PDB file of C-alpha atoms in Angstrom:
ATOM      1  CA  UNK A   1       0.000   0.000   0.000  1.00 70.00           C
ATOM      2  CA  UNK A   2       1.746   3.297  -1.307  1.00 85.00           C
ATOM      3  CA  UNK A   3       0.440   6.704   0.426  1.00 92.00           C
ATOM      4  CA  UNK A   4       1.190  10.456  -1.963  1.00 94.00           C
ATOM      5  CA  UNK A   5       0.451  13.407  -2.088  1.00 94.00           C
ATOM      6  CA  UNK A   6       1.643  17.326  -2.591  1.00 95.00           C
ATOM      7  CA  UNK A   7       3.228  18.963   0.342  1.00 94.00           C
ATOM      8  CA  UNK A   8       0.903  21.764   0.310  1.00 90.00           C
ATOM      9  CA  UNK A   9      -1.779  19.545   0.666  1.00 92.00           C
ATOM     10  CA  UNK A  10      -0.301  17.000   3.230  1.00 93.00           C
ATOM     11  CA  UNK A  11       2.584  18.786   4.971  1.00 95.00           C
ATOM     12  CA  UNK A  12       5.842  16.733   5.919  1.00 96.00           C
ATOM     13  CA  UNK A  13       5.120  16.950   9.934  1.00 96.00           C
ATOM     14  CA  UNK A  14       1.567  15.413   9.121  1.00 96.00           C
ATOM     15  CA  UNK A  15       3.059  12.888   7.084  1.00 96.00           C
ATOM     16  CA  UNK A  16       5.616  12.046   9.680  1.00 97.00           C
ATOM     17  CA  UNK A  17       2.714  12.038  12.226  1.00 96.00           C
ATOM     18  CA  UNK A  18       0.701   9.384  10.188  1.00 96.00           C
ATOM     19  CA  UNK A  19       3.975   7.570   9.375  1.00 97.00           C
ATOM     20  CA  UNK A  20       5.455   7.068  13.399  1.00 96.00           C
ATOM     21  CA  UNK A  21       1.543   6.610  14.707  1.00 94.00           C
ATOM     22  CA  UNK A  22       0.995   4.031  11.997  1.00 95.00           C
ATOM     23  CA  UNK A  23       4.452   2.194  12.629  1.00 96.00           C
ATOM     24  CA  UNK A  24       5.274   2.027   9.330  1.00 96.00           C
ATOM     25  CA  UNK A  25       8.020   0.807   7.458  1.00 97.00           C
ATOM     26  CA  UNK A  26       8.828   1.527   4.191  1.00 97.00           C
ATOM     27  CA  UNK A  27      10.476   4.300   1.944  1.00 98.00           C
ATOM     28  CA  UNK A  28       9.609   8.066   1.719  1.00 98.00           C
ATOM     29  CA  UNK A  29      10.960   9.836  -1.263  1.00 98.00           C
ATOM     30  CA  UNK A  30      10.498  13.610  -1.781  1.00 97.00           C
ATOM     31  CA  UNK A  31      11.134  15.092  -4.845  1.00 96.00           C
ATOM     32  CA  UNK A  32      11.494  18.860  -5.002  1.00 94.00           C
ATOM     33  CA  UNK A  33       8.847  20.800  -7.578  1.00 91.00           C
ATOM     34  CA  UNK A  34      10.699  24.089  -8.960  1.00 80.00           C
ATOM     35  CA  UNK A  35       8.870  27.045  -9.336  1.00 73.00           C
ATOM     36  CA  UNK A  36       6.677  26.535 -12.831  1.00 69.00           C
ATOM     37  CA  UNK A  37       7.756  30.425 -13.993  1.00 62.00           C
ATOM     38  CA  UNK A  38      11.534  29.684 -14.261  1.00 58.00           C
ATOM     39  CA  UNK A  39      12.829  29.986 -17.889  1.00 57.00           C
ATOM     40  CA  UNK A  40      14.719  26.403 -18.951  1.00 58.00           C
ATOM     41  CA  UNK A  41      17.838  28.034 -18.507  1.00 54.00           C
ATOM     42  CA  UNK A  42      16.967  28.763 -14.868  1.00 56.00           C
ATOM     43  CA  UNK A  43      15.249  25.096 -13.866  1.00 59.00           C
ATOM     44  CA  UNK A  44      17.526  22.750 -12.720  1.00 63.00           C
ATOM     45  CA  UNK A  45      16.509  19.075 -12.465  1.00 71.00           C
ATOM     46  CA  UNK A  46      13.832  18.300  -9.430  1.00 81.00           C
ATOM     47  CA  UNK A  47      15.950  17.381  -6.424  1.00 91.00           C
ATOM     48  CA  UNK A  48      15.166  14.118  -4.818  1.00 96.00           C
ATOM     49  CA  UNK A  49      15.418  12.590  -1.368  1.00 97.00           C
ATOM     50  CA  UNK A  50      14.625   9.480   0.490  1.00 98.00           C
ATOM     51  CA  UNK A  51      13.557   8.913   3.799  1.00 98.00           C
ATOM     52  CA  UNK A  52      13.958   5.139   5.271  1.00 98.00           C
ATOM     53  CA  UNK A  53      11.349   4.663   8.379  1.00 98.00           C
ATOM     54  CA  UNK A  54      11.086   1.012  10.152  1.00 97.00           C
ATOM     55  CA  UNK A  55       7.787   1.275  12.370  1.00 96.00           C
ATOM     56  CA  UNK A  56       7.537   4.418  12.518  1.00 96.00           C
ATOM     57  CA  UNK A  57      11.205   6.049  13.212  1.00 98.00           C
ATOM     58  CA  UNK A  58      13.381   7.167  11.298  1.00 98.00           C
ATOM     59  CA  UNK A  59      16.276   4.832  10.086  1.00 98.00           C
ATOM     60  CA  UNK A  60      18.028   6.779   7.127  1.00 98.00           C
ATOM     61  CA  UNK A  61      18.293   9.524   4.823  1.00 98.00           C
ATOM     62  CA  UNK A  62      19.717  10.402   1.956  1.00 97.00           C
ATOM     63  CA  UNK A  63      19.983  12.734  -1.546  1.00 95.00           C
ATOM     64  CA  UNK A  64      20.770  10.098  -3.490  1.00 93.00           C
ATOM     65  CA  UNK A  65      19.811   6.688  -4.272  1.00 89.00           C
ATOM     66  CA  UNK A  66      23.389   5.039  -5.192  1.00 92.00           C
ATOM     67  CA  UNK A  67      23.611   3.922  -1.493  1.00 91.00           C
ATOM     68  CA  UNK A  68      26.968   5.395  -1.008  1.00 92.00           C
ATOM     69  CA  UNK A  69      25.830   8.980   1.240  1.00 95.00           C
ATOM     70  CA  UNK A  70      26.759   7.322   4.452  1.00 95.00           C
ATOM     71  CA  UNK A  71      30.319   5.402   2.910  1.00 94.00           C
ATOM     72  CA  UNK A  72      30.703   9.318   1.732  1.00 95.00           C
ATOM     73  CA  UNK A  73      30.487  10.997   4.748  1.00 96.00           C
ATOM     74  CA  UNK A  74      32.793   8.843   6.399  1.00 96.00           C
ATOM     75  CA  UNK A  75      35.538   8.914   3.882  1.00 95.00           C
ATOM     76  CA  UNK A  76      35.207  12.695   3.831  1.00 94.00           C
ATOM     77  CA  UNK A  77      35.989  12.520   7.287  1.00 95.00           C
ATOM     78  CA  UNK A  78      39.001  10.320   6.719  1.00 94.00           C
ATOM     79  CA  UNK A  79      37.419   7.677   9.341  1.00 95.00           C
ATOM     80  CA  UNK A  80      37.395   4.619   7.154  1.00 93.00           C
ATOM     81  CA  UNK A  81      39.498   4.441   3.870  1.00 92.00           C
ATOM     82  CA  UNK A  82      37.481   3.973   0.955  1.00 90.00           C
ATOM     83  CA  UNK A  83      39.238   0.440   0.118  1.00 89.00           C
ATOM     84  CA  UNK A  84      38.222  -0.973   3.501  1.00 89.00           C
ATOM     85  CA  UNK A  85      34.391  -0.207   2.764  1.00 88.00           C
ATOM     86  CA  UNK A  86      34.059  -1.600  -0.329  1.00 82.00           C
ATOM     87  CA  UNK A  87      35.560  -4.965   0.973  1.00 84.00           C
ATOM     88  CA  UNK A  88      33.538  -4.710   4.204  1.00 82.00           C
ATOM     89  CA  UNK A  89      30.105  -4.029   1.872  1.00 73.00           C
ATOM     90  CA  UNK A  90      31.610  -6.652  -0.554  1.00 75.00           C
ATOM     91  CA  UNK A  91      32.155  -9.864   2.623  1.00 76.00           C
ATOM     92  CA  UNK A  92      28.837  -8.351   4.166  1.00 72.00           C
ATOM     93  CA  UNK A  93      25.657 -10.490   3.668  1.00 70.00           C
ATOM     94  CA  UNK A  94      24.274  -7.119   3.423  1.00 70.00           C
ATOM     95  CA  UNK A  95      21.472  -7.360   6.329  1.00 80.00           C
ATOM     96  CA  UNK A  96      23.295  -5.480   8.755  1.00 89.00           C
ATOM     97  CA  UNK A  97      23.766  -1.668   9.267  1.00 94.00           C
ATOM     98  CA  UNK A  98      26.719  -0.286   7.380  1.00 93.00           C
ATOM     99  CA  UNK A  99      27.342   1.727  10.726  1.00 94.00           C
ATOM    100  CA  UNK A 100      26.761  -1.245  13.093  1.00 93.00           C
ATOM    101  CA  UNK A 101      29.388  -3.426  11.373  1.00 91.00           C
ATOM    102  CA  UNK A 102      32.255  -0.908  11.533  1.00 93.00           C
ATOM    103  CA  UNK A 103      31.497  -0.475  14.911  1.00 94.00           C
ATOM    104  CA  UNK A 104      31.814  -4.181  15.673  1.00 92.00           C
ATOM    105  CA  UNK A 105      35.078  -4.104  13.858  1.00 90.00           C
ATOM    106  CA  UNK A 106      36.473  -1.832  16.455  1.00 94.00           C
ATOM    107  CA  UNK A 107      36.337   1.017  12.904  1.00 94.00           C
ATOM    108  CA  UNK A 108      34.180   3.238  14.647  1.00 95.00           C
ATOM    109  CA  UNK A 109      33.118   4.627  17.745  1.00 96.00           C
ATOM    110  CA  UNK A 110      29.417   5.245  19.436  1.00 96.00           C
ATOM    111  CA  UNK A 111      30.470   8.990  19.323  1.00 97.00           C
ATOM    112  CA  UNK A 112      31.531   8.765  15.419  1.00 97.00           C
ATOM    113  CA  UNK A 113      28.344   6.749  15.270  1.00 97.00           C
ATOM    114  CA  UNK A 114      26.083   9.507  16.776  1.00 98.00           C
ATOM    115  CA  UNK A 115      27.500  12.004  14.738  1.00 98.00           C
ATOM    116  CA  UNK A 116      27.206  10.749  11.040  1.00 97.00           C
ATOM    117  CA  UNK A 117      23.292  10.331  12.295  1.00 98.00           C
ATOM    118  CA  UNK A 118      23.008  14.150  12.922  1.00 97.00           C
ATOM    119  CA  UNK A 119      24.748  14.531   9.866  1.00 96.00           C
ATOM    120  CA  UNK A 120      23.045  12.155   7.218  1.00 96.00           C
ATOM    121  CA  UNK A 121      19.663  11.920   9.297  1.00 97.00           C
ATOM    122  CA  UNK A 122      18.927  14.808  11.709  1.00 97.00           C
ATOM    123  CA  UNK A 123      20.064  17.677  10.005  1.00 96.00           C
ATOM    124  CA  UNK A 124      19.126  16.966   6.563  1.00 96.00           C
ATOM    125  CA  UNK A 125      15.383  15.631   7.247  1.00 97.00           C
ATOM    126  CA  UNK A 126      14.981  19.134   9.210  1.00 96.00           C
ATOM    127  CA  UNK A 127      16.184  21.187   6.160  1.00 95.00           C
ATOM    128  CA  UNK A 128      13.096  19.308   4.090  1.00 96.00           C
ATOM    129  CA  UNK A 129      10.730  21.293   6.117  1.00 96.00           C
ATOM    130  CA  UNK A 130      11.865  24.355   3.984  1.00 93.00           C
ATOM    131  CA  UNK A 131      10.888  23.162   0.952  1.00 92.00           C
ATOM    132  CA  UNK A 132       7.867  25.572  -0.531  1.00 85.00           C
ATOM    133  CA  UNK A 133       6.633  22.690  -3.065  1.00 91.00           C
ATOM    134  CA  UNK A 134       7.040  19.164  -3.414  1.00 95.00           C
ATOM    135  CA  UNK A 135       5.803  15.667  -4.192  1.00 96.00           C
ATOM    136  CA  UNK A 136       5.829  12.846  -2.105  1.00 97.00           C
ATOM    137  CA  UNK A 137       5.802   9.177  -2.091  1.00 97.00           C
ATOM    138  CA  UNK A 138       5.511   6.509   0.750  1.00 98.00           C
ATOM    139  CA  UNK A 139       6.094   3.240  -0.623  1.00 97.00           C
ATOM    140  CA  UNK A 140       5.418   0.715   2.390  1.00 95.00           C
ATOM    141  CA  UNK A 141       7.884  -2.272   3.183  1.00 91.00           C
ATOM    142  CA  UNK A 142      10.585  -1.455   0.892  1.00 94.00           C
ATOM    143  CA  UNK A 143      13.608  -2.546   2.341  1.00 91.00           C
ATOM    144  CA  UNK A 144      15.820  -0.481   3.991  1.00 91.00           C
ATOM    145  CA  UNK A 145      19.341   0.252   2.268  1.00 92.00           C
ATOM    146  CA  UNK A 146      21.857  -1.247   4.962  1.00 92.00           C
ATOM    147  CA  UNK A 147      25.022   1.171   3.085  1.00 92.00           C
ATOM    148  CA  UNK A 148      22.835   4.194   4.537  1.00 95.00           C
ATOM    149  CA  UNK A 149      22.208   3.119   8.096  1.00 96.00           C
ATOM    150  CA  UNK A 150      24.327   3.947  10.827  1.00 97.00           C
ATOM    151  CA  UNK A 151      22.258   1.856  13.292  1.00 96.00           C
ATOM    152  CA  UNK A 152      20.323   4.483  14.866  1.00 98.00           C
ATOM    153  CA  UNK A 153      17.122   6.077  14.998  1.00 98.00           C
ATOM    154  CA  UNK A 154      14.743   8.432  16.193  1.00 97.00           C
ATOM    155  CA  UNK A 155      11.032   9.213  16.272  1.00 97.00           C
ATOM    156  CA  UNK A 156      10.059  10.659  13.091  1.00 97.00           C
ATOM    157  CA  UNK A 157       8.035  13.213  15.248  1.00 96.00           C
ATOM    158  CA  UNK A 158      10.943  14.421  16.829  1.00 96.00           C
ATOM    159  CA  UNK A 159      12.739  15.076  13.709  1.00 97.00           C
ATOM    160  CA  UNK A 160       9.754  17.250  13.076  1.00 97.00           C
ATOM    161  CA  UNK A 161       9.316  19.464  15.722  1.00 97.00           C
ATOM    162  CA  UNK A 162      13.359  19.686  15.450  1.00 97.00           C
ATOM    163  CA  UNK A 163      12.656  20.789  11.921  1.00 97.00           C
ATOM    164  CA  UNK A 164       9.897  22.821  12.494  1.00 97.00           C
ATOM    165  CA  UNK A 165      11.516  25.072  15.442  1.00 97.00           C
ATOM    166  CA  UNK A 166      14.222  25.920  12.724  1.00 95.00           C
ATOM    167  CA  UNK A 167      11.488  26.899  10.004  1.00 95.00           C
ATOM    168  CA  UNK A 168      11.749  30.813   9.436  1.00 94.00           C
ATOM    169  CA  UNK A 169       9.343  30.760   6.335  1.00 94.00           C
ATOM    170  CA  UNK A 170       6.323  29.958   6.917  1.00 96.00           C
ATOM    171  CA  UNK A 171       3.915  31.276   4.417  1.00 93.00           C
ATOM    172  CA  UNK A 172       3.956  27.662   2.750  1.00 91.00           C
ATOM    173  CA  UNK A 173       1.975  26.372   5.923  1.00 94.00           C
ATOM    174  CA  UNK A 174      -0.248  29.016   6.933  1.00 93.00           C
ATOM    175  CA  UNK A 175      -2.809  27.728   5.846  1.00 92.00           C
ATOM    176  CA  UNK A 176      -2.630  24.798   7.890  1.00 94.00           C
ATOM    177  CA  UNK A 177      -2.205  26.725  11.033  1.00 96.00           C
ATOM    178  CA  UNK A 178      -4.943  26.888  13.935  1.00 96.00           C
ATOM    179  CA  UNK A 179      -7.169  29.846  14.074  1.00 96.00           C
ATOM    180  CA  UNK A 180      -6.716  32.683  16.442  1.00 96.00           C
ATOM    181  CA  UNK A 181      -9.997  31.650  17.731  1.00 95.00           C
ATOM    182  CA  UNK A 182      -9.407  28.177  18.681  1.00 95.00           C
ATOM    183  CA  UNK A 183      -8.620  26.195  21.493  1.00 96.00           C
ATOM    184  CA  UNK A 184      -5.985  23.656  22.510  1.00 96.00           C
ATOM    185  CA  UNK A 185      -7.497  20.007  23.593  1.00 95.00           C
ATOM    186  CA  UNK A 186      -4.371  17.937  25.227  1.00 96.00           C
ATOM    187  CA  UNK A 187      -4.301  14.357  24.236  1.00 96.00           C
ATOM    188  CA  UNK A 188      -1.898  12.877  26.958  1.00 94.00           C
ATOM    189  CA  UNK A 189      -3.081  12.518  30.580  1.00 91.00           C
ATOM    190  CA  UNK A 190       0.907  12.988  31.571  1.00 93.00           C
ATOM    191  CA  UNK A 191       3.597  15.381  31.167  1.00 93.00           C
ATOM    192  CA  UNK A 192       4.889  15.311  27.420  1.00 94.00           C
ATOM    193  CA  UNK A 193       7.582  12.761  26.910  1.00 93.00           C
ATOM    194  CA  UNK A 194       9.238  15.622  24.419  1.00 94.00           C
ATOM    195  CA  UNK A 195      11.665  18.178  25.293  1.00 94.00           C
ATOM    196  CA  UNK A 196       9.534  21.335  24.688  1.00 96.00           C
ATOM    197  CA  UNK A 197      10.597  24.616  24.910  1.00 97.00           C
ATOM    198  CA  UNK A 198       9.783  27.336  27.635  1.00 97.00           C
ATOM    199  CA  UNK A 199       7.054  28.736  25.222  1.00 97.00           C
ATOM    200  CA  UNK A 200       6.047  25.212  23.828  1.00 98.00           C
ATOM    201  CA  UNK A 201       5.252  24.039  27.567  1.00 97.00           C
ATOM    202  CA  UNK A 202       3.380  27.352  29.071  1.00 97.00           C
ATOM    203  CA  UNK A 203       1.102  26.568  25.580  1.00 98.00           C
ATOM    204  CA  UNK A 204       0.646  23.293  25.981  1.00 97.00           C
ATOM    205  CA  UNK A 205      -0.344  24.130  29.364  1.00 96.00           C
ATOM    206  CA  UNK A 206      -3.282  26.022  28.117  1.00 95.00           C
ATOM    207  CA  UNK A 207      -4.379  22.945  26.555  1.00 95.00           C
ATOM    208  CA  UNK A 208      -7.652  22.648  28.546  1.00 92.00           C
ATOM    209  CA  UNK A 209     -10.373  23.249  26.385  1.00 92.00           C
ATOM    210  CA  UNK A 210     -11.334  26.501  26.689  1.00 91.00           C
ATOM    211  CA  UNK A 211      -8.394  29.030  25.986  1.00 95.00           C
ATOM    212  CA  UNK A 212      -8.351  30.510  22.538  1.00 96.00           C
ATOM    213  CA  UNK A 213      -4.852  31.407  20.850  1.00 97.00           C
ATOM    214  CA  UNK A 214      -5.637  34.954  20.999  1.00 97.00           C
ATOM    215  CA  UNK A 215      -5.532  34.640  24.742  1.00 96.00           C
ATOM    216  CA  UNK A 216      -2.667  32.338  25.056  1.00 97.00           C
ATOM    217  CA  UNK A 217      -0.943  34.964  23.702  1.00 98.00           C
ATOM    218  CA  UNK A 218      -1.772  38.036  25.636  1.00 97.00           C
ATOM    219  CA  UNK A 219      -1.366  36.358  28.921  1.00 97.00           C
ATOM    220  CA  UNK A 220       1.686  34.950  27.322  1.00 97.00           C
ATOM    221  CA  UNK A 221       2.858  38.178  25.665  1.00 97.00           C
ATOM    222  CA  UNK A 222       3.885  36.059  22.607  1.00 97.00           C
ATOM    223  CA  UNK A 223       2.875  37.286  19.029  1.00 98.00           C
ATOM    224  CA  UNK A 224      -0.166  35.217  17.838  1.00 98.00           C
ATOM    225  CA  UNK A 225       1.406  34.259  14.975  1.00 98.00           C
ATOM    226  CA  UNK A 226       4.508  32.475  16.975  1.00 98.00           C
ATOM    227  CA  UNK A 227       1.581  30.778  19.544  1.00 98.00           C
ATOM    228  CA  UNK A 228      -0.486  29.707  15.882  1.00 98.00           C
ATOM    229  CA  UNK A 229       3.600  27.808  15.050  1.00 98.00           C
ATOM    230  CA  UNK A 230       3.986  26.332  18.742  1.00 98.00           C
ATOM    231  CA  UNK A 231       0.248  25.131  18.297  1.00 98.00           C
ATOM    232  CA  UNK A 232       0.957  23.667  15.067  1.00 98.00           C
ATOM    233  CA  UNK A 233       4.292  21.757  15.931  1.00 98.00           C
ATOM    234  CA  UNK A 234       2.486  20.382  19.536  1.00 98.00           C
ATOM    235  CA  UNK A 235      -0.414  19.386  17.070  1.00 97.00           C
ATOM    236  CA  UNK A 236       1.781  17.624  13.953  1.00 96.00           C
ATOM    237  CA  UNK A 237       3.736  15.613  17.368  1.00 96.00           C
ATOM    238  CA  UNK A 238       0.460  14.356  18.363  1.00 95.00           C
ATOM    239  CA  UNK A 239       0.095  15.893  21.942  1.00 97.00           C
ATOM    240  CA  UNK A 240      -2.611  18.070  21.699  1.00 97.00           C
ATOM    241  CA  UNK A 241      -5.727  18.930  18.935  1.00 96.00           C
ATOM    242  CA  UNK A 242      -7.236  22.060  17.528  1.00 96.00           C
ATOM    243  CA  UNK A 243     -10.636  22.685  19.019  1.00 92.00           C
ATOM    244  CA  UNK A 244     -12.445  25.131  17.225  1.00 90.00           C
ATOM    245  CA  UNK A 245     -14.253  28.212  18.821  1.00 79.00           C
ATOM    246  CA  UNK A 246     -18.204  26.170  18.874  1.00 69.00           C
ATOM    247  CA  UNK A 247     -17.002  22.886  20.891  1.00 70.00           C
ATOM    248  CA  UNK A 248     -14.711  25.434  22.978  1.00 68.00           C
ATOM    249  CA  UNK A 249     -15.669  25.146  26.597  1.00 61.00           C
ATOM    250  CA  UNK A 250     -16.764  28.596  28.072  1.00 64.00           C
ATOM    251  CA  UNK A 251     -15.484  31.192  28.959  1.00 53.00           C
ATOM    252  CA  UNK A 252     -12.069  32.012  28.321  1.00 47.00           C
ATOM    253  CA  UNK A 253     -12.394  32.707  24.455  1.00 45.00           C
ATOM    254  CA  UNK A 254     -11.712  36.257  22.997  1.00 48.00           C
ATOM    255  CA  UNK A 255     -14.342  37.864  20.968  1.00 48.00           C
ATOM    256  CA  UNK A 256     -13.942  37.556  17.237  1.00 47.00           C
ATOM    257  CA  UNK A 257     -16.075  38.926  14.237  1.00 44.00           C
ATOM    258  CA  UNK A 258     -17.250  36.895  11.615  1.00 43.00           C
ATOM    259  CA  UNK A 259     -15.003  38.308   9.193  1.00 42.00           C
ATOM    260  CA  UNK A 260     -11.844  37.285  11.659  1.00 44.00           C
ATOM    261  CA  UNK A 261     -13.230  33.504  10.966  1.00 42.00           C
ATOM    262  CA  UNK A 262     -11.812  31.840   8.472  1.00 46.00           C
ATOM    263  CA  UNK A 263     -12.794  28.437   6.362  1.00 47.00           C
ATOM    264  CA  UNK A 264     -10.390  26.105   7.739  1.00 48.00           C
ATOM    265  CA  UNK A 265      -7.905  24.484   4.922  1.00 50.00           C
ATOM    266  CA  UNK A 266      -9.368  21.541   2.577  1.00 54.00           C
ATOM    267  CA  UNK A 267      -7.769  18.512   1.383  1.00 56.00           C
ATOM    268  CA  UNK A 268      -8.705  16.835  -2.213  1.00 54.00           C
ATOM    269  CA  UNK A 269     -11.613  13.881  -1.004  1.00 53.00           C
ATOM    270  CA  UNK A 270      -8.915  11.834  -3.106  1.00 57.00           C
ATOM    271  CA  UNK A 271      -6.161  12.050  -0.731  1.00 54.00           C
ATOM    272  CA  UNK A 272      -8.462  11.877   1.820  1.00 53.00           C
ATOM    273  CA  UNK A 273      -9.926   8.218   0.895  1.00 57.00           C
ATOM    274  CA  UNK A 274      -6.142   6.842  -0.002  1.00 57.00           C
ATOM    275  CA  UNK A 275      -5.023   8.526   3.201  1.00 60.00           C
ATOM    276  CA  UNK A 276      -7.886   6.127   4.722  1.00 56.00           C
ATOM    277  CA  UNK A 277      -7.114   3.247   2.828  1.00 60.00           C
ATOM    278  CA  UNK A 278      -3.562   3.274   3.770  1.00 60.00           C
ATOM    279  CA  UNK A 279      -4.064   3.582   7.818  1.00 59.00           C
ATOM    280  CA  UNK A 280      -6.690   0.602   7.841  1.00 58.00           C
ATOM    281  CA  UNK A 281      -3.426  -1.392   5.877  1.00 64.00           C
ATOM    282  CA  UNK A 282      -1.800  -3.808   8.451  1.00 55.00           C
ATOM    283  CA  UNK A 283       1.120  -2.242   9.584  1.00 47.00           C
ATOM    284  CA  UNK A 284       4.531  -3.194   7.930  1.00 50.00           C
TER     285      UNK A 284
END
């Protein structure tokens, strides 16, 4: 069962968040979609990356799809010679992590380990949450490419709110953020298992219900527009809901005209019934 879509209509933090609550496994690939008023001379070729998840976290990354981003870094770095790889990858019976078996070679290091996964995983994933336009793919129970994984992984809903704290653009998704009018419904009965922020966790403590943005944010003294981002990254991670302004509990809502309300952001009724189909798939 394959899951796509257009990032504009299906952001990469949602995806992620269907992704890591579905525990799927499988590959993501992303390809880049260039502005469609560039002359030839100005469109370069749509950039492409891939995204390895096994149920639900995030495994791998890379830019290319020769398998050799990982065996890159690390002769970049002058950690492993080049010769050595290829016979390591070459005696492997290739169902191991690259990362894992240099390791148990005495080659590498946990350290070395942990950072070639910020490298080829953390900090690239994060930069895709710049991306304007884009198509992407989730094809599930594709194996995962042992050359590209160091052995580690992470939540794919941590990568996002990573990603999604560095975002300084965000015209692309503001249409998917909640309305100044809304409310904040938490979906945990604990503290959040997340490292939030100062301003992420006095939001998330208005999570009860019956506190529009608006007034998050003057009793915060945060802009509304930073308290609409926090809401959105604690919604994408799955720790809280938007509850709009008519199944808000009374009374701590601000008063709004009707022209301040706005039609909340629609996705195609295709998407919609494939996104259906593919969380009622047995996960992979």
């Amino acid at each position: 069962m394959a899951l796509s879509g257009f990032l504009n209509d299906f952001s990469l933090g949602e995806t992620f968040q269907v992704l890591e609550q579905g525990e799927k496994t499988g590959l993501l690939s992303i390809r880049e979609l260039k502005p469609t008023n560039l002359s030839k001379q100005e469109t370069a070729p749509d950039q492409k990356y891939y995204i390895w998840f096994k149920q639900g976290r995030i495994i791998a990354a890379a830019d290319r799809k020769d398998h050799q981003g990982l065996q890159t870094l690390m002769t970049k770095r002058g950690w492993v010679r080049e010769e050595t790889l290829k016979e390591i990858y070459q005696n492997s019976k290739g169902d191991k992590p690259l990362g894992l078996s240099l390791k148990s070679q005495g080659l590498l290091d946990h350290n070395q380990l942990k950072l070639l996964f910020v490298t080829q995983v953390m900090q690239q994933v994060c930069s895709l949450f710049k991306l304007d336009r884009g198509f992407f793919l989730f094809e599930q129970g594709v194996a995962p490419s042992f050359a590209e994984m160091t052995g580690l992984s992470k939540p794919a809903t941590e990568l996002t709110l990573m990603g999604l704290r560095m975002l300084k653009n965000w015209t692309p998704l503001a249409d998917k953020l909640p309305e100044a009018n809304s409310g904040l419904i938490s979906l945990i009965n604990t503290e959040p298992s997340y490292t939030l922020s100062a301003e992420e966790w006095e939001v998330w403590k208005y999570s009860n219900g019956k506190t529009a943005l608006s007034t998050m944010a003057n009793k915060l003294q945060i802009p509304l527009e930073k308290v609409q981002q926090i809401a959105f990254r604690l919604i994408v991670i799955g720790i809280v809901e938007e509850l709009p302004m008519a199944e808000m509990l009374p009374p701590e809502t601000d008063t709004t005209s009707e022209e301040e309300i706005q039609e909340p952001a629609t996705v195609s009724h295709s998407f919609l019934n494939q996104l259906t189909s593919f969380l009622q798939s047995k996960a992979q």
